[in-house]
């Protein structure tokens, strides 16, 4: 007989953003919570995702700043890279943030079990401790599955961690490669292509679809593609890769109907898969869809009474902040409160390549596909004073609004941005879209001068028919 350790208000399986958000938020509401984590608190995001990826992109930014310093009259010479220090700094940032979440969990008296969790009937969760000790069981009035996602690859590209890598390995690679082929031009592919190129690699991006960055407005994507090209990053779209032939120190990637590409490393970034292969689920009504995602309703409830699922293991945008939001929705539901569903079409997205991309709501294309009659306005950073001051004028702001009966711009349904620090500028665009604000309402607000965010104000004002700049 497997011993039952304890009973909790909520048992959470997985300690990534979805799971730890549920635990912290639930504990702050007075719930007694257990969290089971098989490997590392913070999950993908803190350990092999958002945080280390952005930290390395920041290193690339510093490299660029030093390279361009002479134009400001600061002669710093050619930047010399000490990649081991780069790696140490990245790991220190990760470790501090993981430590911070661990401390928060402890402070809120969340019981953390280091081990592998599986759900069984009656909201019983078995735990196989990571230290190899005997399996035990915990039970909960409610259970939240937050098992997250894992890297995936494609046939012909077995991951060996040195020549063929996924994001997991790229983040810890021992040196910057001379040449890199990135398969998949989504968020991960573009961030790594940008980072490696800024650090001196010759990068080729191979994307199967006709354009990179799926879901992003075409004007924004075109600007990223143009910028990549200017910096020597080759982007090939509509490409089929068939495999690779390893040679001395590198490999040759075979591309259907085109010349093979010799490269030091291959980065496979073709999407991720839910980590749901071995979650137990016997004797429960929790269902997986054909791709392995846990099926939930609009407030994250599974088919099993008292069992919720959140984060990358459900088929919603795979973003840390969406995981946070879903964790809180699940807790609100568990508390018997009126849980407000996440409006997935309006969540904020930030992609931290150079130039940065940020958006919320419809692109012009998706608005039209949804049958909306829309008008769009776009303005470039070229004439923005702060962009000139910082020496980074590449980018634009595009606002998409419904068309009123008299042909004017009405409610803002999408804000898409590309350019300097747009991930930090999206806030007011996100609010406008989610508040369903009109162009007239937003245009009445003023922007501080000189700021990059003036461009958002200018773009919205232009849609009223009047303009300043
Ligand atoms: P995860 O973070 O995957 O966490 C799940 C946790 O559950 C893991 O710790 C795992 O060990 C544990 N677990 C799984 N199964 C079990 C089990 N049976 N028992 C016990 N424990 C288990 N998102 C953003 O919003 N912004 C970004 O800038 C961003 N950048 C990214 C960059 C990269 C390279 C990658 C790969 C992802 C990035 N993401 C980003 C996505 C983000 O990391 C994920 O959306 C987020 O981590 C999902 O959180 P989660 O809690 O659902 O899953
Ligand atoms: P993705 O789904 O965003 O992009 C994968 C890309 O690979 C797509 O463009 C797809 O068409 C392409 N592709 C698929 N198979 C291919 C093949 N055989 N050959 C060539 N191209 C192929 O997935 P990605 O970039 O791996 O990221 C996974 C998720 O992680 C993202 O969807 C996002 O939710 C999250 N993420 C978020 C970031 C952010 O918010 N800044 C950064 C990185 C990841």
PDB file of C-alpha atoms in Angstrom, residues 373-375 401-411 438-440 463-465:
ATOM      1  CA  UNK A 373     -14.228  46.200 -41.461  1.00  0.00           C
ATOM      2  CA  UNK A 374     -11.068  47.946 -40.279  1.00  0.00           C
ATOM      3  CA  UNK A 375      -8.807  50.887 -40.925  1.00  0.00           C
ATOM      4  CA  UNK A 401      -9.340  50.016 -35.551  1.00  0.00           C
ATOM      5  CA  UNK A 402     -12.884  49.227 -36.627  1.00  0.00           C
ATOM      6  CA  UNK A 403     -14.343  51.449 -39.319  1.00  0.00           C
ATOM      7  CA  UNK A 404     -17.354  53.486 -38.175  1.00  0.00           C
ATOM      8  CA  UNK A 405     -20.441  54.042 -40.338  1.00  0.00           C
ATOM      9  CA  UNK A 406     -19.042  57.386 -41.523  1.00  0.00           C
ATOM     10  CA  UNK A 407     -15.758  55.748 -42.542  1.00  0.00           C
ATOM     11  CA  UNK A 408     -13.748  56.988 -39.565  1.00  0.00           C
ATOM     12  CA  UNK A 409     -11.614  54.975 -37.153  1.00  0.00           C
ATOM     13  CA  UNK A 410     -13.569  53.619 -34.175  1.00  0.00           C
ATOM     14  CA  UNK A 411     -12.567  50.997 -31.591  1.00  0.00           C
ATOM     15  CA  UNK A 438     -11.798  54.204 -29.291  1.00  0.00           C
ATOM     16  CA  UNK A 439      -9.235  56.122 -31.292  1.00  0.00           C
ATOM     17  CA  UNK A 440     -10.789  59.420 -30.114  1.00  0.00           C
ATOM     18  CA  UNK A 463      -6.517  58.128 -37.182  1.00  0.00           C
ATOM     19  CA  UNK A 464      -8.695  60.981 -35.872  1.00  0.00           C
ATOM     20  CA  UNK A 465      -7.950  62.920 -39.040  1.00  0.00           C
TER      21      UNK A 465
END
